[in-house]
Coordinates of C-alpha atoms and ligand atoms in Angstrom, one line a residue:
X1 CA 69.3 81.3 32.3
X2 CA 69.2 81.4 28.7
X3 CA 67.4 80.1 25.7
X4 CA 70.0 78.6 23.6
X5 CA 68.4 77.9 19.5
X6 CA 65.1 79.1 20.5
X7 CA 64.2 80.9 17.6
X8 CA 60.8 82.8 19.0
X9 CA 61.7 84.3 22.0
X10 CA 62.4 87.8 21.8
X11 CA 66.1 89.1 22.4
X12 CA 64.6 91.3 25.2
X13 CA 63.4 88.3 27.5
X14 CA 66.3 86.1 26.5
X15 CA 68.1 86.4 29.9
X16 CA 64.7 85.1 31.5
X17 CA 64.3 81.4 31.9
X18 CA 62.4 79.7 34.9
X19 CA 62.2 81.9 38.0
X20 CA 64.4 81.1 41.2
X21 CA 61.7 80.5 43.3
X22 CA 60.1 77.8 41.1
X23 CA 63.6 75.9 40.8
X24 CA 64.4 75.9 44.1
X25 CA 60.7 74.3 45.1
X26 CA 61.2 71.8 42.7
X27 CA 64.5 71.1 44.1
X28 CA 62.8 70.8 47.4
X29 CA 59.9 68.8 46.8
X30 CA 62.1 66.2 44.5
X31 CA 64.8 66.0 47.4
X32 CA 61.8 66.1 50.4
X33 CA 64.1 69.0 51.9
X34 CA 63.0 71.6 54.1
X35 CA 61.9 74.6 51.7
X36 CA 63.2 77.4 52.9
X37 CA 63.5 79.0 49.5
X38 CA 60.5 80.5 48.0
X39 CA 58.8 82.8 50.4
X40 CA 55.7 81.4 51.2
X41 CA 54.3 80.3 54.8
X42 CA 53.8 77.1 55.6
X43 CA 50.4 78.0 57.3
X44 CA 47.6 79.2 56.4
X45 CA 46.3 82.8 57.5
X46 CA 43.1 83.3 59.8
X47 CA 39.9 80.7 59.4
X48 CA 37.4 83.8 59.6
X49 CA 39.4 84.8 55.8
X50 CA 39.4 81.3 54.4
X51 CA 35.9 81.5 55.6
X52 CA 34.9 84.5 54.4
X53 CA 36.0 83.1 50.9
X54 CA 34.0 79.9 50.9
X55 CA 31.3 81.9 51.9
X56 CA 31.8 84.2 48.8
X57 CA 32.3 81.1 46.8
X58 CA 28.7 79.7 48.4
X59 CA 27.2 82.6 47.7
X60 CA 27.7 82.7 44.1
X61 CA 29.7 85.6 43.9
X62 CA 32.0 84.0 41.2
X63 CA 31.4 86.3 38.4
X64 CA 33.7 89.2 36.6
X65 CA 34.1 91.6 39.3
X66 CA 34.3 95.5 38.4
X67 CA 37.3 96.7 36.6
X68 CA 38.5 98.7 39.8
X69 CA 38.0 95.4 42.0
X70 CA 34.6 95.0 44.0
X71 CA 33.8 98.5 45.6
X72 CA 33.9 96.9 48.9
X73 CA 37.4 96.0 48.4
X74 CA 38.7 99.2 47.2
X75 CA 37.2 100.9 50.0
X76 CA 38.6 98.8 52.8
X77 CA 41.9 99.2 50.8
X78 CA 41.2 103.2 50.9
X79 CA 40.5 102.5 55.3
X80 CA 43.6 100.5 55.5
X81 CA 45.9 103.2 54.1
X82 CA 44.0 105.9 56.2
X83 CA 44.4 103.6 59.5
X84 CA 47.9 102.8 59.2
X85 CA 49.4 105.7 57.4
X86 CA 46.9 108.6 57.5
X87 CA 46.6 109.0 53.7
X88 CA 43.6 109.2 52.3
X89 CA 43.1 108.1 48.8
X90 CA 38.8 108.2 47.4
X91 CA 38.3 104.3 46.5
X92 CA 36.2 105.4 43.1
X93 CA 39.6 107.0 41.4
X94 CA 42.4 106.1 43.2
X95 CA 42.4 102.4 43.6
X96 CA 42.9 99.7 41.6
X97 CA 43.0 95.6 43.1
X98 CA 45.2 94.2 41.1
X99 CA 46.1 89.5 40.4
X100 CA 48.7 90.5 43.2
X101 CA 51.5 92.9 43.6
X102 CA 53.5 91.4 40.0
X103 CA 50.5 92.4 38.1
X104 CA 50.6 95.8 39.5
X105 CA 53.8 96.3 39.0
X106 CA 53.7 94.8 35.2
X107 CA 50.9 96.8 34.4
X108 CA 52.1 100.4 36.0
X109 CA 55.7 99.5 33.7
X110 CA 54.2 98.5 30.6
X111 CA 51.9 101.9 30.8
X112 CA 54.5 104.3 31.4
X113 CA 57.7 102.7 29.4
X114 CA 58.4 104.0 25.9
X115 CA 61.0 101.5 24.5
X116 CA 63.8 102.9 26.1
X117 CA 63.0 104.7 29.0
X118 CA 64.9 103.8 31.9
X119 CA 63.8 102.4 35.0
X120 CA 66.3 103.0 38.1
X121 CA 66.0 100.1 41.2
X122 CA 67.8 99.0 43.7
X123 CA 70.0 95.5 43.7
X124 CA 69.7 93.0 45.1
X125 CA 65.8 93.6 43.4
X126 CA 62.9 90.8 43.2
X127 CA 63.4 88.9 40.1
X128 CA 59.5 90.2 38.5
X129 CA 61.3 94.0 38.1
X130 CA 64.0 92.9 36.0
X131 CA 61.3 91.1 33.5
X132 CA 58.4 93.5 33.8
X133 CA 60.8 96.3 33.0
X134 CA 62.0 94.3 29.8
X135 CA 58.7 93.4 28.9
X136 CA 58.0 97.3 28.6
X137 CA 60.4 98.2 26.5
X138 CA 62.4 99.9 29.6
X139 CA 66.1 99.5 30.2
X140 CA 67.7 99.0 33.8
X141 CA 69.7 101.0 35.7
X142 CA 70.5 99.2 39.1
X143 CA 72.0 101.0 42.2
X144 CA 73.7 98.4 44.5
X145 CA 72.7 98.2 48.5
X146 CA 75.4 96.9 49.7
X147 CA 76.2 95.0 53.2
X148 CA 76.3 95.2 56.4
X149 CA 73.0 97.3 56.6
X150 CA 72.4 97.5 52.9
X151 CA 73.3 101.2 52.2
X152 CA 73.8 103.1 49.0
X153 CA 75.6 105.6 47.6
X154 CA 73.4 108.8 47.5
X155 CA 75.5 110.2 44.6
X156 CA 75.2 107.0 42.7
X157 CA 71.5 107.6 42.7
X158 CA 71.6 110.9 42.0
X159 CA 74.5 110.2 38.9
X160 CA 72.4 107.2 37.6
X161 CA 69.4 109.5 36.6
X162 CA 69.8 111.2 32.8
X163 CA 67.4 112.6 30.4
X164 CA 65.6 108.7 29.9
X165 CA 64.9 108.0 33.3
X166 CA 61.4 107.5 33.8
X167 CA 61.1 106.3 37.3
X168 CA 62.5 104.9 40.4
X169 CA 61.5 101.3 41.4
X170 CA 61.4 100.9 45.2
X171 CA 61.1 98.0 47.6
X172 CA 61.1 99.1 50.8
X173 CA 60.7 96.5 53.0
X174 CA 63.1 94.8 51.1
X175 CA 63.1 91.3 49.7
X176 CA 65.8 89.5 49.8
X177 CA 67.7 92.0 52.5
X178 CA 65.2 92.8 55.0
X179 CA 66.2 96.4 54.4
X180 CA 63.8 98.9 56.1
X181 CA 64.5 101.7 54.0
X182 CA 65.1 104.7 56.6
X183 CA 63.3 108.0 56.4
X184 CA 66.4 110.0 55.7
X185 CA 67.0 107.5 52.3
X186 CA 63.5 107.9 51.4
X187 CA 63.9 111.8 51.8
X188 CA 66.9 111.9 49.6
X189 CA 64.7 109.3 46.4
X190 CA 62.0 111.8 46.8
X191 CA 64.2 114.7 46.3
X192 CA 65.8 113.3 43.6
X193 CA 62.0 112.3 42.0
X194 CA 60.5 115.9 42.6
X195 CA 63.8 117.3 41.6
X196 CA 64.3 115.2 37.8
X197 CA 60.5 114.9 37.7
X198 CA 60.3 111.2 38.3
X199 CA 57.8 108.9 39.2
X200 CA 58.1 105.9 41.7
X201 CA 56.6 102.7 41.6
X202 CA 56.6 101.5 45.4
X203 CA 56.3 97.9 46.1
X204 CA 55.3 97.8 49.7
X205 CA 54.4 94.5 50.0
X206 CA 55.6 93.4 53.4
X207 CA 54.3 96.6 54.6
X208 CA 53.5 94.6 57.7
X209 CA 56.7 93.1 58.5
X210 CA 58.6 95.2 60.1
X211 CA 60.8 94.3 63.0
X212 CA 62.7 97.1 63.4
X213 CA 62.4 101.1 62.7
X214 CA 58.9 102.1 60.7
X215 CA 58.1 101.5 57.5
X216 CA 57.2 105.4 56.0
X217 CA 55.5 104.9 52.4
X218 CA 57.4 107.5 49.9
X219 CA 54.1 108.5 48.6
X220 CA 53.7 110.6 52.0
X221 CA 56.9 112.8 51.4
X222 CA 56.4 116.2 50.1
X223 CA 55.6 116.3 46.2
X224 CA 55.4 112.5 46.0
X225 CA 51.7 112.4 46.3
X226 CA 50.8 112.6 42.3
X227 CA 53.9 111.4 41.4
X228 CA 53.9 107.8 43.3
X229 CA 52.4 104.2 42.5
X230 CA 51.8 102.9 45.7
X231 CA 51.4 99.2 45.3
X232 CA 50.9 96.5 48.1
X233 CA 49.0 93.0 48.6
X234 CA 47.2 90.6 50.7
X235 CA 49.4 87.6 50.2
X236 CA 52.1 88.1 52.6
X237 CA 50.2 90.1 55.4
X238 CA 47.4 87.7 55.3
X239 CA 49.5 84.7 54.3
X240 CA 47.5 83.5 51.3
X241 CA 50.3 84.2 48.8
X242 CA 48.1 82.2 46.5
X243 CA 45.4 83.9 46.2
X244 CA 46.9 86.8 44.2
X245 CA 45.0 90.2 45.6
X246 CA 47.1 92.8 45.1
X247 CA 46.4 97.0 44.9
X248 CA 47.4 100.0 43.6
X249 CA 46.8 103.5 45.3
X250 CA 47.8 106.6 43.0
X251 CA 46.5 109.7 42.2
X252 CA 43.3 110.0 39.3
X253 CA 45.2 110.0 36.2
X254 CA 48.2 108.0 37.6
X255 CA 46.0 104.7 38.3
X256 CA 43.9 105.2 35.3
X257 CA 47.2 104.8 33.6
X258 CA 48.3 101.6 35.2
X259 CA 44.5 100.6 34.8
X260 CA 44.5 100.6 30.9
X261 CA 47.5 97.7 31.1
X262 CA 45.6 95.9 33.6
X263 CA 42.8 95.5 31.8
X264 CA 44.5 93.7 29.3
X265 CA 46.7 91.4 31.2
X266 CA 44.1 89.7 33.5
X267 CA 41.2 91.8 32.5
X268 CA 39.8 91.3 36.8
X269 CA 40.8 88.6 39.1
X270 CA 39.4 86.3 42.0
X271 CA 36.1 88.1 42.3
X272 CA 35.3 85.6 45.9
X273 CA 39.2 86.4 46.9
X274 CA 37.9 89.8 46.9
X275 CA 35.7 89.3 49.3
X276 CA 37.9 87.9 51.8
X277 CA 40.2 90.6 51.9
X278 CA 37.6 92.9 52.6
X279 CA 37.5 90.5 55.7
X280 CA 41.1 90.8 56.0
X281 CA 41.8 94.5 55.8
X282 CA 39.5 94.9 58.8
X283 CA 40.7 93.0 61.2
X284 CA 41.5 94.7 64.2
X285 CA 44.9 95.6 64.9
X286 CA 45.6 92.7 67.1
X287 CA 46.1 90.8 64.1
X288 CA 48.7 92.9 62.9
X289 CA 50.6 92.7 66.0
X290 CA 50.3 89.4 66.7
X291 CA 51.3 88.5 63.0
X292 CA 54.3 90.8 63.5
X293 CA 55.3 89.4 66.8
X294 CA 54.9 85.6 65.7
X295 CA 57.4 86.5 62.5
X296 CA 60.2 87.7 64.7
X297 CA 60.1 84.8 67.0
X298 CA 60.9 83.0 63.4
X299 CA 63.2 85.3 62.5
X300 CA 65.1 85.2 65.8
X301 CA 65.1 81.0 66.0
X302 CA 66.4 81.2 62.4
X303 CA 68.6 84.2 63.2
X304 CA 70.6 82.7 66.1
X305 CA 70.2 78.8 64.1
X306 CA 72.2 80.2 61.1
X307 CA 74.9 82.1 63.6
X308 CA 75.6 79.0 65.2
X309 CA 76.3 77.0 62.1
X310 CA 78.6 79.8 61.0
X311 CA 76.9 81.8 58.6
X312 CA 77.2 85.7 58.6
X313 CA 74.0 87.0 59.2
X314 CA 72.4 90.0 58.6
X315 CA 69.8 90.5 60.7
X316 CA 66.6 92.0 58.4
X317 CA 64.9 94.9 59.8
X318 CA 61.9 93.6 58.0
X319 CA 60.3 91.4 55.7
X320 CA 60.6 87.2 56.0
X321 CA 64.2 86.6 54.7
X322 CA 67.4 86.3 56.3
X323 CA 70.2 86.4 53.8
X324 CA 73.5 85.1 54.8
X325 CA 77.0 85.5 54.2
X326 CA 78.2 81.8 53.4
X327 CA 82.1 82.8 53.0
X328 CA 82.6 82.4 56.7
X329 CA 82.3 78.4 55.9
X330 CA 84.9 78.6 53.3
X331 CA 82.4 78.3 50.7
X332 CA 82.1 81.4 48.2
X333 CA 79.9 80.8 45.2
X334 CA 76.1 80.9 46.6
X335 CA 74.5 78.7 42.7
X336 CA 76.7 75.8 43.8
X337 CA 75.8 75.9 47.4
X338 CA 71.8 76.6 47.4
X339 CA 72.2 73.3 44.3
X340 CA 74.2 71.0 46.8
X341 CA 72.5 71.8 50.0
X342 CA 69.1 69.8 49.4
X343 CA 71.4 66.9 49.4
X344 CA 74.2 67.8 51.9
X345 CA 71.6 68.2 54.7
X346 CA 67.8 68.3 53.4
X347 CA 67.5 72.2 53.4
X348 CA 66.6 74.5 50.4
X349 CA 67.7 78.6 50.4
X350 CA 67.9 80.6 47.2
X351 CA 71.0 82.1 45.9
X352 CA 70.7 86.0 46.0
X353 CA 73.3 85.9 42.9
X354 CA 69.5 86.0 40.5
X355 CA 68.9 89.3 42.4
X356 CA 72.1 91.6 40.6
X357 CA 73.4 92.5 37.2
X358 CA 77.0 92.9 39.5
X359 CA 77.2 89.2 40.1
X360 CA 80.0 89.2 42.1
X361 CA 78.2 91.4 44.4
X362 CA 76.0 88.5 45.2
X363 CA 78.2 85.8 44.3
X364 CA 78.3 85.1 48.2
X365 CA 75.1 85.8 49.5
X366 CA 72.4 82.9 50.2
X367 CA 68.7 83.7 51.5
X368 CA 66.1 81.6 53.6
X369 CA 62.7 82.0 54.4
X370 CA 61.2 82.0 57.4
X371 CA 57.6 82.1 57.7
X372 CA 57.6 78.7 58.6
X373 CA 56.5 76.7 61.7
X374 CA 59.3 77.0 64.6
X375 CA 59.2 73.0 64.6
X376 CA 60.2 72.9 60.7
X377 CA 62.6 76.0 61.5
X378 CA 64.4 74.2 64.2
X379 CA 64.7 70.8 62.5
X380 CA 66.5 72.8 59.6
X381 CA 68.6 74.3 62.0
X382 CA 69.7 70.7 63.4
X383 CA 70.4 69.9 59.9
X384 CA 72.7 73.1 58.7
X385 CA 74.4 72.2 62.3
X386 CA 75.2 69.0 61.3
X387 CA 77.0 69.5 58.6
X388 CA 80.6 69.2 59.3
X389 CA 82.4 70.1 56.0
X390 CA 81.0 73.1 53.8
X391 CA 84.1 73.0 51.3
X392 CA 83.1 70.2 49.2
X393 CA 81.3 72.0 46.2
X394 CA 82.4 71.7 43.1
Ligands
PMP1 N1 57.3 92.1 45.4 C1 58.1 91.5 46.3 C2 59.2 92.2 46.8 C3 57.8 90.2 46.6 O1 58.7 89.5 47.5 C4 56.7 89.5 46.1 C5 56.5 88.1 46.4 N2 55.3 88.0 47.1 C6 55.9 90.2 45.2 C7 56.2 91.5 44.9 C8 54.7 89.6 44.5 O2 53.6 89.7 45.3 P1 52.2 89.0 44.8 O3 52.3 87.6 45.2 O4 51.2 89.8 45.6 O5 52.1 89.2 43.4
LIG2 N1 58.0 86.6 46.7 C1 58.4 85.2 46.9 C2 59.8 85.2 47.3 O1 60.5 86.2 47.2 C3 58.2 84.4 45.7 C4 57.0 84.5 44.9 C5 57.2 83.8 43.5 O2 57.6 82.6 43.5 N2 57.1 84.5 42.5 O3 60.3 84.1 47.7

C-alpha cells in the first residue's frame, strides 16, 4: 500500500499502509466470514492464567513495573529457557520482557542500525521486519525459501552478506510457511554469523509449535551465544495474543543495547500481565504437550479440508498456518482471491504476496489460520468444498 499526496510521511515508510492482518479482520467481521486470516485463537488459554491476572489486577499490582519486567517474570523466563533448551541465561542481565515479540524486535533494530546497515531475512518474512528495519534506518536484503519444503540457497545467503550487513533476521518456526528451520540450516547461518561477524535477531515465537523435527534455538550453536537476540512471547504459546508479553534473552551488553530502545518505545508494559505469565511459564509440561497435540489435530482437519477442495498444501512442520498453493484451482493471483473469498463462500485467508519483495514468488500462495475451534474449522471446510467454480476473479 502506498500513501499517495501525503505530504508527512517519510519516504522510508511509504511502502507501509495498514497491515494485512488488520484488513483481512475487517474484511471478516464486515462479511461475518470465518476468520481464518489473522493468527489469533479463537479461545482463550488456561483459566488458572486469566486468573492469575485478575488476581494481579485485584491486588493492585497495576503500577510501572521495573524496566527489565517484574523480577519474577524474568526469572521464570530465565527457568523456561533452562527447562526446555538447557541454556542458562542470569534474569538480572540477560533478560528483558518486552510489549510482545514486535517491540523486541523494533527495539533490538532501531539499537543496532546505523542508517544503512543491512539487515539480511528470509522471505516469505512477517510483515513487522520489513517496517522495523525501515524504521531503523536499515535496508533489506531478503533471501527467498522457496516451496515444497521451503529451502534456500546456502550460497545466496552466503553472497547476500557484504561489508554493511549487520545481522541476520531469523524466524524459525516460521510464519506464514510452517518451516521448522533444520539443524543443518541453522549450522550453516551460524557459520556464516561467526564467520562475517554478524549478529542474529531470532524470533522464536511459536517456539512451542512444532509438529514435526525440533525446534534448536541458533543462540545454542557454537559462537552464537554473545552474538544472538533471542526473542520469544507468551501470546501464542499461552494463547493471549493480546496481552502483548514478549522477552528478550541476550548476553550483558547485547540486551542492554536492545534495552536503551525499549525504554523509549513503551517505556514498561502490562505490569498485572506480568504476573500471569509468571503463572504461565510454570506450568508443568503437560501443558505444553497437550497445547501441541490439540494444534495438530487443527492442523490435520484443516490440512486434509484444504486437499479435498483442491488446494496444494504444504503441510507446516510448525507454527499455526497452512499456506496453500491456489493454482491447482485455476486461480493464480492470491490479492484477488483472499478479497473475493469472504463473499464467494464466508471464509477469510491472507495472501502471502505482503510477505516478499519477489512478488511473483508469492503471487500464488494463500495462508489460513488454524488455531481455531475444530467446529469453526470444519464449517469452513464445508464452505471452500462448496464452491464449485474458483475461476471467476477478476
Ligand atoms: N513474530 C511472528 C513471526 C509472528 O507471527 C508474530 C505474531 N504474533 C509476532 C512476531 C508478534 O508477536 P507478539 O504478538 O508477541 O508481538
Ligand atoms: N502474528 C499474527 C499473524 O501472523 C498477526 C499479528 C498481527 O496482526 N500483528 O497472523
Amino acid at each position: 500500500m502506498t500513501h499517495p499526496g501525503d505530504p508527512y510521511i517519510k519516504e522510508q515508510m511509504r511502502e507501509f499502509g495498514e497491515t494485512i492482518f488488520a484488513e483481512m479482520s475487517a474484511l471478516a467481521i464486515k462479511t461475518g466470514a470465518i476468520n481464518l486470516g489473522q493468527g489469533f485463537p479463537d479461545t482463550d488459554g488456561p483459566a488458572e492464567v486469566a486468573e492469575a491476572a485478575v488476581k494481579a489486577i485485584r491486588d493492585g499490582l497495576n503500577q510501572y513495573p521495573p524496566g527489565l519486567g517484574i523480577p519474577e517474570l524474568r526469572k521464570a523466563v530465565a527457568e523456561h529457557q533452562e527447562r526446555f533448551y538447557g541454556t542458562t541465561f542470569d534474569p538480572e542481565r540477560e533478560v528483558l520482557i518486552t510489549a510482545g515479540a514486535t517491540e523486541a524486535i523494533a527495539a533490538t533494530l532501531l539499537s543496532i542500525c546505523e542508517p544503512g546497515d543491512e539487515i539480511i531475512t528470509f522471505e516469505p518474512y512477517y510483515d513487522s521486519y520489513a517496517a522495523s528495519i525501515s524504521l531503523a534506518g536499515g535496508v533489506r536484503k531478503v533471501i527467498t525459501l522457496r516451496a515444497p519444503d521451503y529451502s534456500f540457497d546456502p550460497d545466496e545467503l552466503k553472497n547476500a552478506v557484504g561489508p554493511r550487513t549487520k545481522a541476520i533476521l531469523l524466524n524459525s518456526p516460521h510464519n506464514p510457511t510452517g518451516k521448522v528451520f533444520s539443524r543443518d540450516e541453522l549450522q550453516c547461518i551460524a557459520d556464516l554469523c561467526n564467520d562475517r561477524d554478524l549478529l542474529a535477531i531470532c524470533d522464536e515465537v511459536y517456539e512451542h509449535l512444532v509438529f514435526e523435527g525440533e525446534h534448536i534455538p541458533l543462540i545454542q550453536f557454537s559462537g552464537m551465544r554473545d552474538r544472538t537476540v533471542q526473542i520469544s512471547s507468551a501470546g501464542k504459546t499461552f494463547s493471549f495474543t493480546g496481552w502483548k508479553i514478549g522477552w528478550v534473552c541476550a548476553q550483558p551488553a547485547l540486551l542492554e543495547t536492545v534495552r536503551t530502545a525499549k525504554q523509549f518505545l513503551t517505556f514498561v508494559n502490562g505490569a498485572p500481565f506480568q504476573h500471569a505469565i509468571v503463572t504461565a511459564l510454570n506450568l508443568p509440561l503437560t501443558y505444553f504437550e497437550d497445547f501441541v497435540e490439540d494444534m495438530r489435530q487443527k492442523r490435520d482437519c484443516l490440512m486434509s479440508g484444504l486437499t479435498a477442495a483442491g488446494f496444494r498444501v504444504f503441510p507446516p512442520a510448525g507454527t499455526y498456518f497452512i499456506t496453500a498453493d491456489i493454482r491447482p484451482l485455476g486461480a493464480a493471483d492470491g490479492r484477488d482471491f483472499c478479497t473475493a473469498l469472504p463473499e464467494r463462500c464466508g471464509v477469510v485467508a491472507v495472501p502471502n504476496v505482503v510477505f516478499y519483495d519477489n512478488k511473483e514468488e508469492g503471487r500464488h500462495l494463500v495462508r489460513f489460520a488454524f488455531c481455531k475451534r475444530i467446529e469453526v474449522l470444519e464449517e469452513a471446510v464445508n464452505r471452500l468444498l462448496g464452491v464449485t467454480d474458483w475461476t471467476i476473479e477478476g
